[in-house]
Coordinates of C-alpha atoms in Angstrom, one line a residue:
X176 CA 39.9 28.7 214.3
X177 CA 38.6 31.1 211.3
X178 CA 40.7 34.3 210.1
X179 CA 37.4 36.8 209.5
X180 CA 37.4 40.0 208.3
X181 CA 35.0 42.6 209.6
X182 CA 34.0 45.7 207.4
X183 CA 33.0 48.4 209.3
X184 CA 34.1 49.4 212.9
X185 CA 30.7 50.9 214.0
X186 CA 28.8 49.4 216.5
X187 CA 27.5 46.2 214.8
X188 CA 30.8 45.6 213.1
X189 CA 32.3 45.9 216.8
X190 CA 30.2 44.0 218.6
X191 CA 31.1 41.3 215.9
X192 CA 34.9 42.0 216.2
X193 CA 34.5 41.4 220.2
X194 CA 32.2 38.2 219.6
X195 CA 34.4 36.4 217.0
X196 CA 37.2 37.2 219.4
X197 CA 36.3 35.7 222.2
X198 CA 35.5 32.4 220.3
X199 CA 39.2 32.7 219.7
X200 CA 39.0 33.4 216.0
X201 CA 41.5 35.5 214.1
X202 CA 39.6 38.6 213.6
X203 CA 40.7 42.0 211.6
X204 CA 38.6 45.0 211.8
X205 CA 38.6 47.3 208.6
X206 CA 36.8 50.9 208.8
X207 CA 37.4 53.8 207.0
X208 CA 36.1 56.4 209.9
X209 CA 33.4 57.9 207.4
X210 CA 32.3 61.5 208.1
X211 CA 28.6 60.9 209.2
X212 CA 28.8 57.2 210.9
X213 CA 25.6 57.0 212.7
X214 CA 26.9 55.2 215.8
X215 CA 29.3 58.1 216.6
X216 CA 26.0 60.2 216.2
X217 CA 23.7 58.9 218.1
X218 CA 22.5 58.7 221.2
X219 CA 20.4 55.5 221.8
X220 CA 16.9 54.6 223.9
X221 CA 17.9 51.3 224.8
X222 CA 13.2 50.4 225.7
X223 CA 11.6 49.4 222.4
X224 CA 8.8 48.3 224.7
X225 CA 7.3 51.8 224.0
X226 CA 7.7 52.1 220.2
X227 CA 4.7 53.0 218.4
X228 CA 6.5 51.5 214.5
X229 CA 4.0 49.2 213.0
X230 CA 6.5 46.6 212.3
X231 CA 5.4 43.3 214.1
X232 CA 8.8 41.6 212.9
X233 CA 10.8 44.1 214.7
X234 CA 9.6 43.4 218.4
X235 CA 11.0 39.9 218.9
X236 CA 14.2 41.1 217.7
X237 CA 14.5 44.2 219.6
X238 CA 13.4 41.9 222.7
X239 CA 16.5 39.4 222.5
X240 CA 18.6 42.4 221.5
X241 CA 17.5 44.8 224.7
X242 CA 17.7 41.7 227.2
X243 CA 21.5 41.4 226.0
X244 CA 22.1 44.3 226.9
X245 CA 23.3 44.0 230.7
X246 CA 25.1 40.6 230.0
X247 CA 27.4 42.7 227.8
X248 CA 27.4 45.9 229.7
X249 CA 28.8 43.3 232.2
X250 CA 31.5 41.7 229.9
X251 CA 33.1 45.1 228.8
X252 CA 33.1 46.2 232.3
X253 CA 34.8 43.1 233.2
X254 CA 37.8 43.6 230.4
X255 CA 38.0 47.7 231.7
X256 CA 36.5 48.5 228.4
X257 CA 35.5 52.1 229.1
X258 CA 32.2 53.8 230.0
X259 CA 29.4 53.3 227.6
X260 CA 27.2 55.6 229.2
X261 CA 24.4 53.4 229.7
X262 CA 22.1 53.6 232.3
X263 CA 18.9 52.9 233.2
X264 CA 17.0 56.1 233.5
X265 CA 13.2 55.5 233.0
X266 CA 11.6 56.7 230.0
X267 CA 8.6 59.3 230.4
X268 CA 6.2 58.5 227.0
X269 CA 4.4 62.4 226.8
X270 CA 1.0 63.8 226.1
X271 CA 1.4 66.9 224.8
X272 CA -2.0 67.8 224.3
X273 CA -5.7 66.8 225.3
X274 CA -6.3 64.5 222.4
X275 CA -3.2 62.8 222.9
X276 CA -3.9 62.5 226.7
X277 CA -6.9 60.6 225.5
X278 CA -4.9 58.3 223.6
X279 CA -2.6 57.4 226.7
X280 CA -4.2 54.5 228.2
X281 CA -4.4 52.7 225.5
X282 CA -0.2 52.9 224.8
X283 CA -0.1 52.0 228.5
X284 CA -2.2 49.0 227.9
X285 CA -0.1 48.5 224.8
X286 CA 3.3 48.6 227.1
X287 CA 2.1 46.8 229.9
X288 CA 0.8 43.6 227.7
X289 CA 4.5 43.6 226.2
X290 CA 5.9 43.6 229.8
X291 CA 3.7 40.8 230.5
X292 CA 5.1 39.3 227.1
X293 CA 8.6 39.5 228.6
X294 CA 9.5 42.4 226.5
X295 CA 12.3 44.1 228.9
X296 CA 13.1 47.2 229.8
X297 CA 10.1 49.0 231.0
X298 CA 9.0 48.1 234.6
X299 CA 5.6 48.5 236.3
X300 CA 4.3 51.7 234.5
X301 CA 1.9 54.4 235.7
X302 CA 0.1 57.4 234.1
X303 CA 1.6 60.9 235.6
X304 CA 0.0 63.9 236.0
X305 CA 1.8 66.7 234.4
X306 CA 3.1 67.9 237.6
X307 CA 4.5 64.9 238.6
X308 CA 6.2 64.1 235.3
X309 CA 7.6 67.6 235.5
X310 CA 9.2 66.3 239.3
X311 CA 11.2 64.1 237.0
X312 CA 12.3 66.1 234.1
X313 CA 12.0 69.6 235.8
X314 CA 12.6 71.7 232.3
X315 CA 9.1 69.7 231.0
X316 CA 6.4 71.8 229.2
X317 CA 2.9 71.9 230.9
X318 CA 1.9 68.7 229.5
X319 CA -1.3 66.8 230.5
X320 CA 0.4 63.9 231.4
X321 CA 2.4 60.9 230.8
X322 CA 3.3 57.6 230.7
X323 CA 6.1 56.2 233.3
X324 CA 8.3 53.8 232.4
X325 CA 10.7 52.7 234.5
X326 CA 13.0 50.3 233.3
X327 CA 14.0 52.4 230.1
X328 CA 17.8 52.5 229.7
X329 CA 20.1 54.7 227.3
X330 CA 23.3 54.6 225.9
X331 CA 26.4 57.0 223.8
X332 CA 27.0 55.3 221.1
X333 CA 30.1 56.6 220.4
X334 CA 31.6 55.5 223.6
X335 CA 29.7 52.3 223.1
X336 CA 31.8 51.7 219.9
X337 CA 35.2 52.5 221.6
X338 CA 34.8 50.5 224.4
X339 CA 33.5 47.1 222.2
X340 CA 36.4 48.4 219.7
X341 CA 38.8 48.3 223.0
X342 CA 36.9 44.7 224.2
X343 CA 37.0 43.6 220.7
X344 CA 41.1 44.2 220.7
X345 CA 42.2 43.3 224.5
X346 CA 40.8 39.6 222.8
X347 CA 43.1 39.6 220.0
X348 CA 41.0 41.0 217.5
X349 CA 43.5 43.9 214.9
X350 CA 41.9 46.6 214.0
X351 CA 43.0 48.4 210.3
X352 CA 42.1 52.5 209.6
X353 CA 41.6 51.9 205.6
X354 CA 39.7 51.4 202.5
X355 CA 38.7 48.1 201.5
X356 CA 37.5 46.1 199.2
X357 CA 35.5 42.7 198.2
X358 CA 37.5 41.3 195.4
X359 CA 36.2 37.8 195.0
X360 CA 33.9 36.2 197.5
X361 CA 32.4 32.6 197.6
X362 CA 31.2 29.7 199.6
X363 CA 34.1 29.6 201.6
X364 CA 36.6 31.9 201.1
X365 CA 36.7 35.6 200.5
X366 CA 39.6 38.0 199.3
X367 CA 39.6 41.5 200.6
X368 CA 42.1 44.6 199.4
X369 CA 42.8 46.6 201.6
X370 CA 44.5 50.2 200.3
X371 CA 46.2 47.4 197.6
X372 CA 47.2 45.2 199.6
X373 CA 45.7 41.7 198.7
X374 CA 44.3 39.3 201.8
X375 CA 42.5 36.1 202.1
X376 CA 40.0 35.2 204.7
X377 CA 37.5 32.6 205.7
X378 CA 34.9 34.5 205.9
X379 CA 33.9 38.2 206.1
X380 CA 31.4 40.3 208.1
X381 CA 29.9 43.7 205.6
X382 CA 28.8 45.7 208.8
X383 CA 29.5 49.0 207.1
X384 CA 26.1 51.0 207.6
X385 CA 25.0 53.0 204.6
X386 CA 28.4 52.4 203.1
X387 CA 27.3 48.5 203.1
X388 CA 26.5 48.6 199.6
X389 CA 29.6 49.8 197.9
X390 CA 31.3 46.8 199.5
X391 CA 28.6 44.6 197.8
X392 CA 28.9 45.5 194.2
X393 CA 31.6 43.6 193.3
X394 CA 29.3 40.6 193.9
X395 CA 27.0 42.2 191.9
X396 CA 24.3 42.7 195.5
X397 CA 22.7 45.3 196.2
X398 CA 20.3 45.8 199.1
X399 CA 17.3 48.4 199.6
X400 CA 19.1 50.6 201.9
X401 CA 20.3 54.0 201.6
X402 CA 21.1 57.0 204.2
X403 CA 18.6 58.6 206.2
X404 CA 20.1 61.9 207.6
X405 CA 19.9 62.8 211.2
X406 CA 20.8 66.3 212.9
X407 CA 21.4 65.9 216.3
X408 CA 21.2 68.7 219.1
X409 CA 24.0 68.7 222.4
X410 CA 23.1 71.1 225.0
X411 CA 24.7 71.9 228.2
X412 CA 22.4 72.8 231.2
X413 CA 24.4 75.6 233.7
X414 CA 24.4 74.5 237.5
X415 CA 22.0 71.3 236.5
X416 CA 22.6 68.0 237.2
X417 CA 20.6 66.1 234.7
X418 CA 22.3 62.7 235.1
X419 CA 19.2 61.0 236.3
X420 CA 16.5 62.9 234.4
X421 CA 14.3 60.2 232.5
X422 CA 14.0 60.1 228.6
X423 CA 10.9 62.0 227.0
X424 CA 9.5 60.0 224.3
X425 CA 5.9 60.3 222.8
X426 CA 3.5 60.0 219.8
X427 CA 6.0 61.4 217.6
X428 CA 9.2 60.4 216.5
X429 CA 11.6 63.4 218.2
X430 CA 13.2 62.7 221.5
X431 CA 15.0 63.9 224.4
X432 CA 17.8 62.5 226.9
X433 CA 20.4 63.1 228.9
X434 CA 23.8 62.1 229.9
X435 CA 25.4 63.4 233.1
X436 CA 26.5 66.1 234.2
X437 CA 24.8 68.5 232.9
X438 CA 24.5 67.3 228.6
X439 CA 20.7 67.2 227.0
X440 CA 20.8 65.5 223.9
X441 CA 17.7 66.5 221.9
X442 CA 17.2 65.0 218.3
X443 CA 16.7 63.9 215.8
X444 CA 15.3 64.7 212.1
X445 CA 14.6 61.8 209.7
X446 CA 15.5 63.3 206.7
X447 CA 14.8 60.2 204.2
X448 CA 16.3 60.4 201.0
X449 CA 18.7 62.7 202.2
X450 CA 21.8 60.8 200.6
X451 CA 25.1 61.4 201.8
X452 CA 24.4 65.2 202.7
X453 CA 26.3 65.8 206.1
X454 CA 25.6 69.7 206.1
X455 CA 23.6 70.9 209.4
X456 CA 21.1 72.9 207.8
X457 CA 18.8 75.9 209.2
X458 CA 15.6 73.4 208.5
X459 CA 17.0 70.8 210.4
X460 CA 18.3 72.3 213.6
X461 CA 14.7 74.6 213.6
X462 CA 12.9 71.5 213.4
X463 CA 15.2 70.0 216.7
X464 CA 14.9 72.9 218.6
X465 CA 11.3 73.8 217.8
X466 CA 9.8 70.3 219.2
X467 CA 12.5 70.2 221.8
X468 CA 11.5 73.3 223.4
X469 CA 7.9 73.0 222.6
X470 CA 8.1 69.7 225.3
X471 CA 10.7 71.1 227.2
X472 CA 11.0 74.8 227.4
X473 CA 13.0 74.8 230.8
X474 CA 15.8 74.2 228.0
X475 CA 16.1 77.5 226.2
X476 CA 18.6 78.2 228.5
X477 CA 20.9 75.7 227.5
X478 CA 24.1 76.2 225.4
X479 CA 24.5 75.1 222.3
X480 CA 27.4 72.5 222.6
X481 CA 27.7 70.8 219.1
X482 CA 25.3 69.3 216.6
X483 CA 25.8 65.9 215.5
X484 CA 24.9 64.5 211.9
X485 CA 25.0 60.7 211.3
X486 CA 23.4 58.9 208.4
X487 CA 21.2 55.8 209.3
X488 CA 21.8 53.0 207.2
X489 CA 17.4 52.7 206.0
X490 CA 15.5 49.6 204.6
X491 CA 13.0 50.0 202.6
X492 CA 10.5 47.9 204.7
X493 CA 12.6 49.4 208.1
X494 CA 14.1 46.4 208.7
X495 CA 17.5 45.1 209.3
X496 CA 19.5 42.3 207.1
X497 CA 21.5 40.0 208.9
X498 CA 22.1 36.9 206.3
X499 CA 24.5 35.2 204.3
X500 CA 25.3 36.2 201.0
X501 CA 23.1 34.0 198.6
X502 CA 26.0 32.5 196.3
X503 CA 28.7 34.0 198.4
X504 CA 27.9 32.3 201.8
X505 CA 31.0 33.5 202.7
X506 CA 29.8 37.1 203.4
X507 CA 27.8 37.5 206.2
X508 CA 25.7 41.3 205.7
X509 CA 24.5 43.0 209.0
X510 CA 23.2 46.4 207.7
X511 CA 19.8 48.4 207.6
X512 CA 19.1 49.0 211.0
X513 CA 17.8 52.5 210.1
X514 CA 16.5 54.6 213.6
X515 CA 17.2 51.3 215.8
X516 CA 20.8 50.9 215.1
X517 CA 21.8 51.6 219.1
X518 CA 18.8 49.2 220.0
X519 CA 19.5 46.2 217.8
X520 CA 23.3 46.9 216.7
X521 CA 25.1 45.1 219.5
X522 CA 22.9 42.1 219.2
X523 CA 22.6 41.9 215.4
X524 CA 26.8 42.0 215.7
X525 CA 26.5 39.4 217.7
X526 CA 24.2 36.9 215.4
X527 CA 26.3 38.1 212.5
X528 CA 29.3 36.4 214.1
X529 CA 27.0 33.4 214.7
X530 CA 26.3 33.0 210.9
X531 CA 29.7 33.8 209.8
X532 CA 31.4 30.8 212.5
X533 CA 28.1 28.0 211.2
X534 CA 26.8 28.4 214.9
X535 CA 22.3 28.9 215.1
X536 CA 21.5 32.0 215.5
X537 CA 20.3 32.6 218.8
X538 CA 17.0 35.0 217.3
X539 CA 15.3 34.0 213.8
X540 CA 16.3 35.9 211.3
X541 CA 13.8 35.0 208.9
X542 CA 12.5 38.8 208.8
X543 CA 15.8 39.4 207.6
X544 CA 16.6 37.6 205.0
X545 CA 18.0 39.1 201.7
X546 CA 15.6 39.1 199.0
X547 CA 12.9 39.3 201.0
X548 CA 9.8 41.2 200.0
X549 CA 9.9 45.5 200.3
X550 CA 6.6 46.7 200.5
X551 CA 6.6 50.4 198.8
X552 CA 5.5 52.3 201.9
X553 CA 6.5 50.4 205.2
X554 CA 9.7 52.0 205.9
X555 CA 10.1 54.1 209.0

């Protein structure tokens, strides 16, 4: 059995908590509850099968992580974990306008040659008509059509965190509410302070989002990743059940979904380079609302329950690192996940617990790796 600490408590770090755990390690969870954490933010669309990111190395990732996803649904249910909110829900990929309409079967041929792949979570699709999309998602714009998807799933990620946080401790894992700190870190050992307090572990897991590289300096690492803001929209619909509406998606990169009762969650800006800025600003929520209501404008009516900022932890090739720490192999790093956090999170937790116990990890991580390449312009 290892003692491992794990910095950060969002969803990665969590999932790694709940993984180290039930190999029966000794695991302590150290997060600080940053203003801005992007799990507690967002809202995820758990169907990469429709993403249009030019990113080849992200697909086979996002494949293993999405096909995880009941098998762990599953295991929190079974240790009465708490709701996570997911559900599968179907995802409706818009056409908001004649020239994209002409651009739709080719996406469809795109998604139905992953499904044939084995990519999960998108079903036997069809093209809509507008009217029929509009059956599904009754406050839809006048659109020319769209793209069904079927198996699309999505998921809170805040109440995804708390119930792999609750998983995580009903397995033994202790979870600390303070500020740490690397002090020393090598092959195989690594000493943490936490708020002065001196501790030595086996290994430890830097899980910590766009706070992952302050925990790095003292080992003199630092990774190409750094916030990207996003302002998210909660609206509640009166007298409207809108539990079982589908997710609208499209050629851009705004969305819509919905969590019952009667909650619309419409989002979200990608404000790279927007540092640790957790204002919501008058740019921000216009932008939102604007493309929110320009697909959907059965929502005007909606109230204005809260908006949500969380700051993505962004590569600068939109790519995750999960890896060892070169000449501190003690430190596993799972950071960087950028828009896909809710998508890839959970599983990237899991293969950072892989790395840090000397088990293979069950997706190649060569993409990964740090020091890789960063091409100037890929990030997304």
């Amino acid at each position: 059995m290892a003692k491992i600490v794990v910095l950060g408590g969002g969803v990665v770090g969590a999932s790694a908590a709940l993984h180290l755990a039930d190999a029966g390690h000794e695991v302590t969870v150290v997060d600080r509850h940053d203003a801005g954490h992007a799990t507690a933010a967002g809202a995820g669309i758990i169907a990469p099968g429709g993403s249009l990111r030019p990113l080849p190395e992200f697909f086979p990732l996002a494949a293993d992580a999405v096909a995880a996803y009941p098998v762990l649904i599953e295991r929190l249910a079974d240790l009465d974990a708490g709701d996570t909110r997911y559900d599968v829900v179907g995802e409706l990929f818009l056409a908001t306008s004649d020239a994209e309409m002409e651009r739709l079967q080719s996406v469809k041929d795109l998604v139905d040659e992953r499904h044939r792949n084995g990519m999960p979570n998108i079903g036997e699709t069809r093209i809509l008509s507008g009217a029929e999309a509009r059956e599904l998602f009754p406050a839809l714009a006048d659109v020319p059509g769209a793209i069904h998807m079927p198996g699309a799933a999505r998921v809170d990620g805040d109440y995804l965190r708390n119930a792999l946080i609750d998983a995580a401790t009903k397995r033994g894992a202790s979870v600390v509410n303070g500020e740490a700190r690397i002090v020393s870190a090598s092959n195989d050992h690594v000493e943490i302070d936490v708020d002065g307090g001196r501790h030595g572990y086996d290994r430890a897991v830097v899980a910590a989002g766009s706070w992952s590289n302050a925990l790095l300096e003292p080992l003199k690492v630092t990774l190409p990743v750094a916030p990207q803001k996003g302002q998210i929209m909660h609206l509640g619909m009166r007298d409207t059940d809108t539990s079982a509406w589908p997710i609208l998606g499209g050629f851009g990169s705004q969305y819509v979904l919905t969590f019952g009762p009667n909650r619309v969650v419409c989002g979200a800006t990608r404000e790279t380079g927007s540092g640790y800025d957790l204002r919501v600003t008058a740019g921000g929520l216009h932008a939102v609302t604007g493309e929110a209501l320009r697909v959907a404008p059965g929502l005007a009516d909606g109230t204005l329950i809260e908006v949500r900022v969380g700051l993505r932890p962004l590569s600068d090739d939109g790519l995750p690192f999960i890896d060892r720490v070169p000449g501190h192999e003690a430190v596993v790093v799972s950071t960087g996940h950028g828009p896909s956090g809710l998508q890839l999170g959970p599983w990237s937790g899991r293969l950072a617990a892989e790395l840090a116990t000397g088990e293979p990890p069950s997706s190649n991580l060569a993409p990964f790796a740090i020091g890789r390449p960063m091409p100037a312009d890929a990030a997304g």
